[in-house]
Coordinates of C-alpha atoms in Angstrom, one line a residue:
Q53 CA -12.8 6.0 -6.4
V54 CA -12.5 4.7 -10.4
Q55 CA -13.0 1.6 -10.8
L56 CA -13.1 -0.9 -13.7
V57 CA -13.5 -5.1 -13.3
E58 CA -13.1 -7.0 -16.2
S59 CA -14.5 -10.5 -16.3
G60 CA -15.3 -13.2 -19.0
G61 CA -11.7 -14.5 -20.0
G62 CA -10.6 -18.4 -19.9
L63 CA -9.7 -21.0 -22.4
V64 CA -11.4 -21.0 -25.6
Q65 CA -11.0 -23.5 -28.8
P66 CA -10.1 -22.1 -31.7
G67 CA -12.8 -20.7 -33.9
G68 CA -15.0 -20.1 -31.0
P69 CA -16.6 -17.1 -29.3
A70 CA -15.6 -15.4 -26.0
R71 CA -17.4 -12.3 -24.6
L72 CA -15.8 -10.3 -21.9
S73 CA -17.3 -7.3 -19.8
C74 CA -16.2 -4.7 -17.7
V75 CA -18.1 -3.1 -15.5
A76 CA -17.2 0.5 -14.5
S77 CA -17.6 2.8 -11.4
G78 CA -16.6 6.3 -9.8
F79 CA -17.0 8.1 -12.8
T80 CA -20.2 9.3 -15.2
F81 CA -19.6 6.4 -17.4
S82 CA -22.0 7.5 -20.2
R83 CA -20.0 10.5 -20.9
Y84 CA -16.5 8.9 -21.8
D85 CA -15.0 6.8 -24.3
M86 CA -14.3 3.4 -23.3
S87 CA -11.6 0.7 -24.9
W88 CA -10.6 -3.0 -24.9
Y89 CA -6.3 -3.5 -25.3
R90 CA -4.6 -6.8 -25.0
Q91 CA -1.2 -7.5 -24.3
A92 CA 0.6 -11.0 -25.5
P93 CA 3.7 -12.4 -23.8
G94 CA 6.6 -10.3 -24.8
Q95 CA 4.5 -7.9 -26.9
E96 CA 3.5 -4.0 -26.3
R97 CA -0.3 -3.5 -25.2
E98 CA -2.0 -2.9 -28.1
L99 CA -5.6 -1.4 -28.8
V100 CA -7.8 -3.1 -30.2
A101 CA -11.5 -1.6 -30.0
S102 CA -13.1 1.4 -28.8
I103 CA -16.2 2.7 -28.5
N104 CA -17.5 6.2 -28.2
S105 CA -19.7 8.2 -25.8
V106 CA -22.2 8.0 -28.4
G107 CA -21.7 4.5 -29.1
I108 CA -19.5 4.7 -32.8
P109 CA -17.1 1.7 -32.5
K110 CA -13.3 1.6 -34.2
Y111 CA -11.4 -1.6 -34.7
A112 CA -7.7 -2.7 -35.1
D113 CA -7.3 -4.5 -38.3
S114 CA -6.6 -7.4 -36.6
V115 CA -9.8 -7.9 -35.1
K116 CA -12.3 -6.0 -37.6
G117 CA -15.4 -8.5 -39.2
R118 CA -14.7 -11.1 -35.6
F119 CA -15.1 -8.4 -32.6
T120 CA -17.8 -6.1 -31.7
I121 CA -17.4 -3.7 -28.9
S122 CA -20.7 -2.1 -27.4
R123 CA -21.9 -0.1 -24.4
D124 CA -24.6 -0.6 -21.9
N125 CA -24.6 2.9 -20.2
A126 CA -27.5 1.8 -18.0
K127 CA -25.3 -1.0 -16.6
N128 CA -22.1 0.9 -16.6
T129 CA -20.9 -1.9 -18.8
V130 CA -18.7 -2.1 -21.8
Y131 CA -18.4 -5.7 -23.7
L132 CA -16.1 -7.3 -26.1
Q133 CA -17.9 -10.1 -28.3
M134 CA -15.4 -12.0 -29.9
R135 CA -15.9 -14.6 -32.5
S136 CA -13.4 -16.9 -34.7
L137 CA -10.8 -16.5 -32.4
E138 CA -7.3 -17.6 -33.3
A139 CA -4.4 -18.5 -31.2
E140 CA -2.8 -14.8 -31.9
D141 CA -5.5 -13.6 -30.1
T142 CA -3.9 -15.0 -26.9
A143 CA -3.4 -12.4 -24.3
V144 CA -4.6 -10.3 -21.2
Y145 CA -7.5 -8.3 -22.4
Y146 CA -7.7 -4.7 -20.6
C147 CA -10.5 -2.2 -20.3
R148 CA -9.5 1.2 -20.4
S149 CA -11.6 4.7 -19.6
G150 CA -11.1 7.5 -21.1
Y151 CA -12.4 9.5 -17.9
S152 CA -9.4 11.8 -16.7
G153 CA -6.7 10.7 -18.5
G154 CA -7.2 7.0 -18.3
Y155 CA -8.0 4.4 -15.8
W156 CA -7.1 0.6 -16.5
G157 CA -8.7 -2.3 -15.3
Q158 CA -6.8 -5.4 -14.0
G159 CA -6.9 -7.4 -17.0
T160 CA -8.8 -10.7 -17.8
Q161 CA -6.9 -13.7 -19.7
V162 CA -8.0 -15.1 -22.7
T163 CA -6.1 -18.1 -24.0
V164 CA -6.8 -19.8 -27.8
S165 CA -5.8 -23.5 -27.7
S166 CA -7.1 -26.8 -28.4

């Protein structure tokens, strides 16, 4: 079955970096777009970044220039490198695959606070 397992969240100082990972299984990873979403308390889930099967990224305006999405098809893993984190980046971050209508990971909490 399809599984997406995120890791790398936690408490981060304002201005600091963090790196999220999402390991996928159960489908041919290299063929599908992968995305990162986030959901802050009381807000709707929003698209943060996506990367297509050939590695072309797209970003939400709010994270452009600070976040970098990448993928390693040999490891079935998609990454989200985040820098210059702000309190407004605090959210649960979810990985999503483009396979078969879309699957979600369980999410990983990122809290930006001093």
